[in-house]
PDB file of C-alpha atoms in Angstrom:
ATOM      1  CA  MET A   1     151.849 104.776 119.370  1.00 45.00           C
ATOM      2  CA  SER A   2     150.822 107.497 116.904  1.00 46.00           C
ATOM      3  CA  GLU A   3     148.204 110.130 117.658  1.00 46.00           C
ATOM      4  CA  GLU A   4     145.766 108.459 115.237  1.00 47.00           C
ATOM      5  CA  GLU A   5     146.032 105.191 117.194  1.00 49.00           C
ATOM      6  CA  ILE A   6     145.481 106.810 120.601  1.00 50.00           C
ATOM      7  CA  ILE A   7     141.920 106.265 121.814  1.00 49.00           C
ATOM      8  CA  SER A   8     140.754 109.199 123.875  1.00 52.00           C
ATOM      9  CA  LEU A   9     138.169 109.149 126.633  1.00 46.00           C
ATOM     10  CA  ASP A  10     135.906 111.370 124.539  1.00 52.00           C
ATOM     11  CA  SER A  11     135.971 108.908 121.652  1.00 51.00           C
ATOM     12  CA  LEU A  12     134.904 106.139 123.994  1.00 45.00           C
ATOM     13  CA  LYS A  13     132.003 108.293 125.150  1.00 46.00           C
ATOM     14  CA  ASN A  14     130.990 109.050 121.549  1.00 52.00           C
ATOM     15  CA  PRO A  15     127.549 107.455 120.954  1.00 49.00           C
ATOM     16  CA  GLU A  16     128.402 106.902 117.296  1.00 51.00           C
ATOM     17  CA  ASN A  17     131.291 104.608 118.177  1.00 49.00           C
ATOM     18  CA  ILE A  18     129.172 102.744 120.717  1.00 46.00           C
ATOM     19  CA  ASN A  19     126.284 102.360 118.247  1.00 49.00           C
ATOM     20  CA  ASP A  20     128.645 101.123 115.545  1.00 48.00           C
ATOM     21  CA  LYS A  21     129.927  98.440 117.877  1.00 46.00           C
ATOM     22  CA  LYS A  22     126.387  97.430 118.830  1.00 45.00           C
ATOM     23  CA  VAL A  23     125.286  97.250 115.210  1.00 40.00           C
ATOM     24  CA  SER A  24     128.289  95.136 114.306  1.00 40.00           C
ATOM     25  CA  PHE A  25     127.598  92.803 117.202  1.00 41.00           C
ATOM     26  CA  GLU A  26     123.887  92.523 116.360  1.00 43.00           C
ATOM     27  CA  ILE A  27     124.642  91.788 112.725  1.00 37.00           C
ATOM     28  CA  GLU A  28     127.134  89.131 113.708  1.00 45.00           C
ATOM     29  CA  GLU A  29     124.684  87.654 116.206  1.00 48.00           C
ATOM     30  CA  THR A  30     121.803  87.750 113.720  1.00 54.00           C
ATOM     31  CA  GLU A  31     123.736  85.933 111.022  1.00 71.00           C
ATOM     32  CA  GLU A  32     124.647  83.037 113.300  1.00 85.00           C
ATOM     33  CA  THR A  33     122.221  80.147 113.848  1.00 84.00           C
ATOM     34  CA  HIS A  34     122.082  77.925 116.917  1.00 83.00           C
ATOM     35  CA  LEU A  35     123.725  75.095 114.972  1.00 85.00           C
ATOM     36  CA  GLU A  36     126.517  77.357 113.807  1.00 85.00           C
ATOM     37  CA  TYR A  37     126.957  78.602 117.383  1.00 85.00           C
ATOM     38  CA  LYS A  38     127.230  75.021 118.643  1.00 82.00           C
ATOM     39  CA  LYS A  39     129.724  74.196 115.917  1.00 85.00           C
ATOM     40  CA  ARG A  40     131.802  77.246 116.778  1.00 86.00           C
ATOM     41  CA  LEU A  41     131.968  76.258 120.442  1.00 85.00           C
ATOM     42  CA  ASN A  42     132.864  72.718 119.349  1.00 86.00           C
ATOM     43  CA  LYS A  43     131.266  70.913 122.271  1.00 85.00           C
ATOM     44  CA  LYS A  44     128.061  69.165 123.225  1.00 87.00           C
ATOM     45  CA  VAL A  45     125.049  71.078 124.464  1.00 82.00           C
ATOM     46  CA  SER A  46     125.301  69.219 127.769  1.00 83.00           C
ATOM     47  CA  GLU A  47     128.776  70.737 128.213  1.00 84.00           C
ATOM     48  CA  PHE A  48     127.558  74.319 127.713  1.00 85.00           C
ATOM     49  CA  THR A  49     127.823  76.809 130.508  1.00 87.00           C
ATOM     50  CA  ASP A  50     124.616  78.474 131.664  1.00 86.00           C
ATOM     51  CA  ASP A  51     125.328  81.571 129.571  1.00 87.00           C
ATOM     52  CA  GLU A  52     126.193  79.488 126.507  1.00 86.00           C
ATOM     53  CA  LYS A  53     123.074  77.357 126.930  1.00 86.00           C
ATOM     54  CA  SER A  54     120.924  80.477 127.339  1.00 87.00           C
ATOM     55  CA  HIS A  55     122.337  82.006 124.162  1.00 89.00           C
ATOM     56  CA  TYR A  56     121.973  78.678 122.321  1.00 85.00           C
ATOM     57  CA  ASN A  57     118.302  78.395 123.333  1.00 88.00           C
ATOM     58  CA  LYS A  58     117.729  81.992 122.259  1.00 89.00           C
ATOM     59  CA  LEU A  59     119.161  81.285 118.815  1.00 88.00           C
ATOM     60  CA  ALA A  60     117.200  78.012 118.546  1.00 85.00           C
ATOM     61  CA  GLY A  61     113.952  79.783 119.472  1.00 87.00           C
ATOM     62  CA  ARG A  62     114.590  82.509 116.933  1.00 88.00           C
ATOM     63  CA  GLN A  63     115.285  79.900 114.247  1.00 86.00           C
ATOM     64  CA  LYS A  64     112.060  78.065 115.119  1.00 86.00           C
ATOM     65  CA  ARG A  65     110.020  81.271 114.867  1.00 88.00           C
ATOM     66  CA  LYS A  66     111.654  81.984 111.527  1.00 86.00           C
ATOM     67  CA  ASN A  67     110.860  78.472 110.247  1.00 85.00           C
ATOM     68  CA  ASP A  68     107.257  78.700 111.497  1.00 86.00           C
ATOM     69  CA  LYS A  69     106.798  82.044 109.763  1.00 88.00           C
ATOM     70  CA  GLU A  70     108.234  80.740 106.490  1.00 87.00           C
ATOM     71  CA  GLU A  71     105.997  77.662 106.732  1.00 86.00           C
ATOM     72  CA  GLU A  72     102.953  79.871 107.358  1.00 87.00           C
ATOM     73  CA  ILE A  73     103.800  82.081 104.366  1.00 89.00           C
ATOM     74  CA  THR A  74     104.345  79.028 102.172  1.00 86.00           C
ATOM     75  CA  LYS A  75     101.014  77.514 103.244  1.00 86.00           C
ATOM     76  CA  LYS A  76      99.215  80.794 102.626  1.00 86.00           C
ATOM     77  CA  ASN A  77     100.781  81.125  99.172  1.00 84.00           C
ATOM     78  CA  GLU A  78      99.756  77.560  98.312  1.00 83.00           C
ATOM     79  CA  GLU A  79      96.153  78.234  99.382  1.00 84.00           C
ATOM     80  CA  GLU A  80      96.041  81.462  97.362  1.00 83.00           C
ATOM     81  CA  GLU A  81      97.510  79.670  94.354  1.00 82.00           C
ATOM     82  CA  LYS A  82      94.928  76.886  94.646  1.00 83.00           C
ATOM     83  CA  LEU A  83      92.081  79.410  94.919  1.00 83.00           C
ATOM     84  CA  ASN A  84      93.469  81.338  91.973  1.00 84.00           C
ATOM     85  CA  ASP A  85      93.645  78.141  89.900  1.00 84.00           C
ATOM     86  CA  GLU A  86      89.996  77.376  90.697  1.00 86.00           C
ATOM     87  CA  LYS A  87      88.975  80.892  89.657  1.00 86.00           C
ATOM     88  CA  LYS A  88      90.958  80.515  86.437  1.00 87.00           C
ATOM     89  CA  ILE A  89      89.226  77.220  85.611  1.00 88.00           C
ATOM     90  CA  ASN A  90      85.776  78.702  86.277  1.00 88.00           C
ATOM     91  CA  MET A  91      86.566  81.786  84.230  1.00 87.00           C
ATOM     92  CA  TYR A  92      87.901  79.707  81.334  1.00 88.00           C
ATOM     93  CA  ASN A  93      84.761  77.537  81.359  1.00 88.00           C
ATOM     94  CA  GLN A  94      82.552  80.634  81.295  1.00 86.00           C
ATOM     95  CA  LEU A  95      84.446  82.037  78.322  1.00 87.00           C
ATOM     96  CA  PHE A  96      84.293  78.707  76.512  1.00 87.00           C
ATOM     97  CA  VAL A  97      80.504  78.581  76.907  1.00 85.00           C
ATOM     98  CA  LEU A  98      80.118  82.196  75.777  1.00 82.00           C
ATOM     99  CA  LYS A  99      82.196  81.571  72.659  1.00 84.00           C
ATOM    100  CA  GLN A 100      80.086  78.493  71.842  1.00 84.00           C
ATOM    101  CA  LYS A 101      76.767  80.295  72.300  1.00 79.00           C
ATOM    102  CA  PHE A 102      77.841  83.510  70.563  1.00 76.00           C
ATOM    103  CA  PRO A 103      80.380  82.504  67.890  1.00 78.00           C
ATOM    104  CA  ASP A 104      79.869  85.650  65.785  1.00 73.00           C
ATOM    105  CA  ASN A 105      82.837  87.986  66.253  1.00 72.00           C
ATOM    106  CA  THR A 106      84.136  85.994  69.239  1.00 79.00           C
ATOM    107  CA  ASN A 107      85.917  83.169  67.402  1.00 78.00           C
ATOM    108  CA  GLU A 108      88.926  85.403  66.869  1.00 81.00           C
ATOM    109  CA  ILE A 109      89.321  85.959  70.607  1.00 85.00           C
ATOM    110  CA  HIS A 110      91.833  83.359  71.782  1.00 87.00           C
ATOM    111  CA  ILE A 111      91.486  81.859  75.263  1.00 88.00           C
ATOM    112  CA  ASP A 112      93.825  79.412  76.957  1.00 86.00           C
ATOM    113  CA  LYS A 113      93.811  77.601  80.296  1.00 84.00           C
ATOM    114  CA  ASP A 114      97.371  78.760  80.946  1.00 85.00           C
ATOM    115  CA  MET A 115      96.400  82.437  80.784  1.00 86.00           C
ATOM    116  CA  SER A 116      96.431  84.417  84.020  1.00 86.00           C
ATOM    117  CA  LEU A 117      93.174  85.209  85.783  1.00 85.00           C
ATOM    118  CA  LYS A 118      93.594  88.905  84.988  1.00 88.00           C
ATOM    119  CA  ILE A 119      93.929  88.232  81.245  1.00 90.00           C
ATOM    120  CA  LEU A 120      90.930  85.877  81.263  1.00 88.00           C
ATOM    121  CA  GLU A 121      88.857  88.554  83.033  1.00 88.00           C
ATOM    122  CA  GLU A 122      89.864  91.058  80.345  1.00 89.00           C
ATOM    123  CA  LYS A 123      88.860  88.525  77.667  1.00 87.00           C
ATOM    124  CA  LYS A 124      85.478  88.068  79.351  1.00 86.00           C
ATOM    125  CA  ALA A 125      84.870  91.817  79.446  1.00 84.00           C
ATOM    126  CA  LEU A 126      85.700  92.030  75.728  1.00 84.00           C
ATOM    127  CA  ILE A 127      83.432  89.102  74.779  1.00 82.00           C
ATOM    128  CA  LEU A 128      80.532  90.503  76.802  1.00 78.00           C
ATOM    129  CA  GLN A 129      81.029  93.874  75.163  1.00 73.00           C
ATOM    130  CA  ILE A 130      80.910  92.275  71.706  1.00 75.00           C
ATOM    131  CA  ILE A 131      77.784  90.270  72.582  1.00 72.00           C
ATOM    132  CA  THR A 132      76.084  93.307  74.063  1.00 68.00           C
ATOM    133  CA  THR A 133      76.944  95.549  71.124  1.00 66.00           C
ATOM    134  CA  LYS A 134      75.811  92.958  68.586  1.00 67.00           C
ATOM    135  CA  ASN A 135      72.376  92.552  70.174  1.00 66.00           C
ATOM    136  CA  SER A 136      71.981  96.024  71.644  1.00 72.00           C
ATOM    137  CA  GLU A 137      69.613  97.328  68.966  1.00 77.00           C
ATOM    138  CA  SER A 138      67.189  94.470  69.702  1.00 75.00           C
ATOM    139  CA  VAL A 139      67.389  95.234  73.418  1.00 73.00           C
ATOM    140  CA  VAL A 140      66.748  98.925  72.780  1.00 79.00           C
ATOM    141  CA  PHE A 141      63.725  97.981  70.670  1.00 81.00           C
ATOM    142  CA  GLU A 142      62.381  95.748  73.438  1.00 78.00           C
ATOM    143  CA  THR A 143      62.842  98.679  75.817  1.00 78.00           C
ATOM    144  CA  LEU A 144      60.851 100.950  73.505  1.00 82.00           C
ATOM    145  CA  LEU A 145      58.177  98.304  73.133  1.00 81.00           C
ATOM    146  CA  LEU A 146      57.999  97.878  76.902  1.00 78.00           C
ATOM    147  CA  MET A 147      57.602 101.635  77.323  1.00 81.00           C
ATOM    148  CA  ALA A 148      54.874 101.675  74.656  1.00 81.00           C
ATOM    149  CA  ARG A 149      52.938  98.858  76.343  1.00 79.00           C
ATOM    150  CA  SER A 150      53.372 100.425  79.778  1.00 79.00           C
ATOM    151  CA  GLY A 151      52.183 103.817  78.505  1.00 79.00           C
ATOM    152  CA  GLU A 152      49.232 102.273  76.740  1.00 78.00           C
ATOM    153  CA  ARG A 153      48.142 100.295  79.801  1.00 75.00           C
ATOM    154  CA  GLY A 154      48.747 103.282  82.043  1.00 75.00           C
ATOM    155  CA  LEU A 155      46.299 105.384  80.059  1.00 74.00           C
ATOM    156  CA  ASN A 156      43.799 102.543  79.996  1.00 71.00           C
ATOM    157  CA  TYR A 157      43.939 102.451  83.774  1.00 69.00           C
ATOM    158  CA  PHE A 158      42.660 106.039  83.797  1.00 71.00           C
ATOM    159  CA  GLY A 159      40.015 105.239  81.191  1.00 72.00           C
ATOM    160  CA  VAL A 160      41.857 106.890  78.282  1.00 72.00           C
ATOM    161  CA  GLN A 161      41.746 104.783  75.108  1.00 73.00           C
ATOM    162  CA  ALA A 162      43.773 107.142  72.887  1.00 76.00           C
ATOM    163  CA  LEU A 163      46.812 104.827  72.626  1.00 75.00           C
ATOM    164  CA  ASP A 164      44.997 101.514  72.271  1.00 76.00           C
ATOM    165  CA  GLY A 165      46.968  99.331  69.870  1.00 78.00           C
ATOM    166  CA  TYR A 166      50.082 101.562  70.009  1.00 80.00           C
ATOM    167  CA  ALA A 167      52.411  98.812  71.260  1.00 80.00           C
ATOM    168  CA  GLU A 168      51.101  96.387  68.636  1.00 83.00           C
ATOM    169  CA  ASN A 169      51.677  98.937  65.880  1.00 86.00           C
ATOM    170  CA  VAL A 170      55.232  99.560  67.122  1.00 85.00           C
ATOM    171  CA  ASP A 171      55.887  95.816  67.149  1.00 85.00           C
ATOM    172  CA  ASN A 172      54.613  95.557  63.570  1.00 88.00           C
ATOM    173  CA  GLN A 173      57.243  98.121  62.546  1.00 87.00           C
ATOM    174  CA  ARG A 174      60.091  96.085  64.093  1.00 85.00           C
ATOM    175  CA  GLU A 175      61.899  95.491  60.765  1.00 87.00           C
ATOM    176  CA  ASP A 176      61.890  99.221  60.023  1.00 88.00           C
ATOM    177  CA  ILE A 177      62.820 100.440  63.505  1.00 87.00           C
ATOM    178  CA  ILE A 178      65.665  98.031  64.392  1.00 83.00           C
ATOM    179  CA  PRO A 179      67.976  99.124  61.489  1.00 85.00           C
ATOM    180  CA  ILE A 180      67.542 102.729  62.626  1.00 86.00           C
ATOM    181  CA  LEU A 181      68.395 101.776  66.206  1.00 82.00           C
ATOM    182  CA  LYS A 182      71.434  99.858  64.998  1.00 80.00           C
ATOM    183  CA  GLU A 183      72.680 102.906  63.142  1.00 81.00           C
ATOM    184  CA  MET A 184      72.188 105.042  66.246  1.00 82.00           C
ATOM    185  CA  VAL A 185      74.136 102.498  68.320  1.00 75.00           C
ATOM    186  CA  ASP A 186      76.983 102.375  65.795  1.00 73.00           C
ATOM    187  CA  LEU A 187      77.182 106.187  65.760  1.00 77.00           C
ATOM    188  CA  GLY A 188      77.301 106.269  69.550  1.00 74.00           C
ATOM    189  CA  GLU A 189      74.016 108.153  69.865  1.00 77.00           C
ATOM    190  CA  ILE A 190      72.705 105.356  72.094  1.00 71.00           C
ATOM    191  CA  ASP A 191      74.935 104.320  74.994  1.00 68.00           C
ATOM    192  CA  THR A 192      74.977 100.532  75.323  1.00 65.00           C
ATOM    193  CA  SER A 193      77.728 100.277  77.948  1.00 62.00           C
ATOM    194  CA  MET A 194      75.202  99.469  80.668  1.00 59.00           C
ATOM    195  CA  MET A 195      73.391  96.780  78.703  1.00 63.00           C
ATOM    196  CA  THR A 196      74.767  93.769  80.501  1.00 63.00           C
ATOM    197  CA  PRO A 197      73.253  90.314  79.837  1.00 64.00           C
ATOM    198  CA  GLN A 198      71.396  90.586  83.157  1.00 68.00           C
ATOM    199  CA  LEU A 199      69.822  93.911  82.172  1.00 68.00           C
ATOM    200  CA  ARG A 200      68.894  92.640  78.730  1.00 66.00           C
ATOM    201  CA  LEU A 201      67.235  89.577  80.244  1.00 70.00           C
ATOM    202  CA  MET A 202      65.289  91.753  82.694  1.00 74.00           C
ATOM    203  CA  ILE A 203      64.030  93.995  79.879  1.00 69.00           C
ATOM    204  CA  VAL A 204      62.949  91.065  77.722  1.00 68.00           C
ATOM    205  CA  MET A 205      61.254  89.300  80.645  1.00 75.00           C
ATOM    206  CA  SER A 206      59.447  92.521  81.618  1.00 73.00           C
ATOM    207  CA  SER A 207      58.250  92.922  78.051  1.00 70.00           C
ATOM    208  CA  VAL A 208      56.969  89.336  78.017  1.00 73.00           C
ATOM    209  CA  ALA A 209      55.220  89.893  81.357  1.00 73.00           C
ATOM    210  CA  VAL A 210      53.376  92.971  80.079  1.00 70.00           C
ATOM    211  CA  LYS A 211      52.430  91.175  76.862  1.00 71.00           C
ATOM    212  CA  THR A 212      51.101  88.236  78.878  1.00 77.00           C
ATOM    213  CA  MET A 213      48.974  90.609  80.941  1.00 72.00           C
ATOM    214  CA  GLU A 214      47.576  92.068  77.726  1.00 69.00           C
ATOM    215  CA  GLN A 215      46.673  88.622  76.423  1.00 74.00           C
ATOM    216  CA  ASN A 216      44.973  87.651  79.675  1.00 78.00           C
ATOM    217  CA  ASN A 217      42.986  90.903  79.742  1.00 73.00           C
ATOM    218  CA  ASP A 218      41.907  90.321  76.143  1.00 69.00           C
ATOM    219  CA  LYS A 219      40.732  86.809  77.081  1.00 72.00           C
ATOM    220  CA  LYS A 220      38.651  88.232  79.920  1.00 70.00           C
ATOM    221  CA  LYS A 221      37.102  90.829  77.616  1.00 67.00           C
ATOM    222  CA  ASN A 222      36.266  88.169  75.034  1.00 66.00           C
ATOM    223  CA  GLN A 223      34.727  85.975  77.714  1.00 67.00           C
ATOM    224  CA  ILE A 224      32.562  88.872  78.908  1.00 66.00           C
ATOM    225  CA  VAL A 225      31.360  89.425  75.327  1.00 59.00           C
ATOM    226  CA  VAL A 226      30.538  85.704  74.964  1.00 61.00           C
ATOM    227  CA  ASP A 227      28.673  85.658  78.260  1.00 63.00           C
ATOM    228  CA  ASN A 228      26.638  88.684  77.214  1.00 65.00           C
ATOM    229  CA  LEU A 229      25.698  87.028  73.915  1.00 62.00           C
ATOM    230  CA  ASP A 230      24.548  83.896  75.765  1.00 61.00           C
ATOM    231  CA  THR A 231      22.191  85.820  78.016  1.00 59.00           C
TER     232      THR A 231
END
């Protein structure tokens, strides 16, 4: 036997050699299933020794845990895919409605049911940006009008009549003011990034509420005048 073939006591004590053997054994054991183990022994389970049966049951249990885990992952993926499909359908329907209600500058934006949810969300953001930008000057005007009405009524509350009729005069200049606002929006002097449909609706509704209050107050004043004339 050559010196290279002689196995010394030190080499047997070397942890690296021991670890290598353990790793090789674990890899071999991991790759084998309980069915493959049974086939390799070539006998019935009832003929197994206690050690063989113990090892067989260990492999069978490991295979069952593996199958259960794969089944759980598959079920989870199916649920996520179903939820994702529902979100895609809802998103597509929203985009379809938006394109129908606001066809200007949105007809060129293509949407498809087969698009991913991420792409549909990007399409929605683009469509909302177009809608907001197109109507932003009107929203800005309504904001100015709301501020004018609020300022006018605020002064009236303190008995100051200096701005009476200011909001009405601003509203009468709508056709002159809106083109100027549009130009300011186009030049980027007015930031419209925050003008979501929800914010625009709130501004318009607030403006209508203040205007309604004005009309009701005017009715009360007129009624007081009529009552005074009757007395």
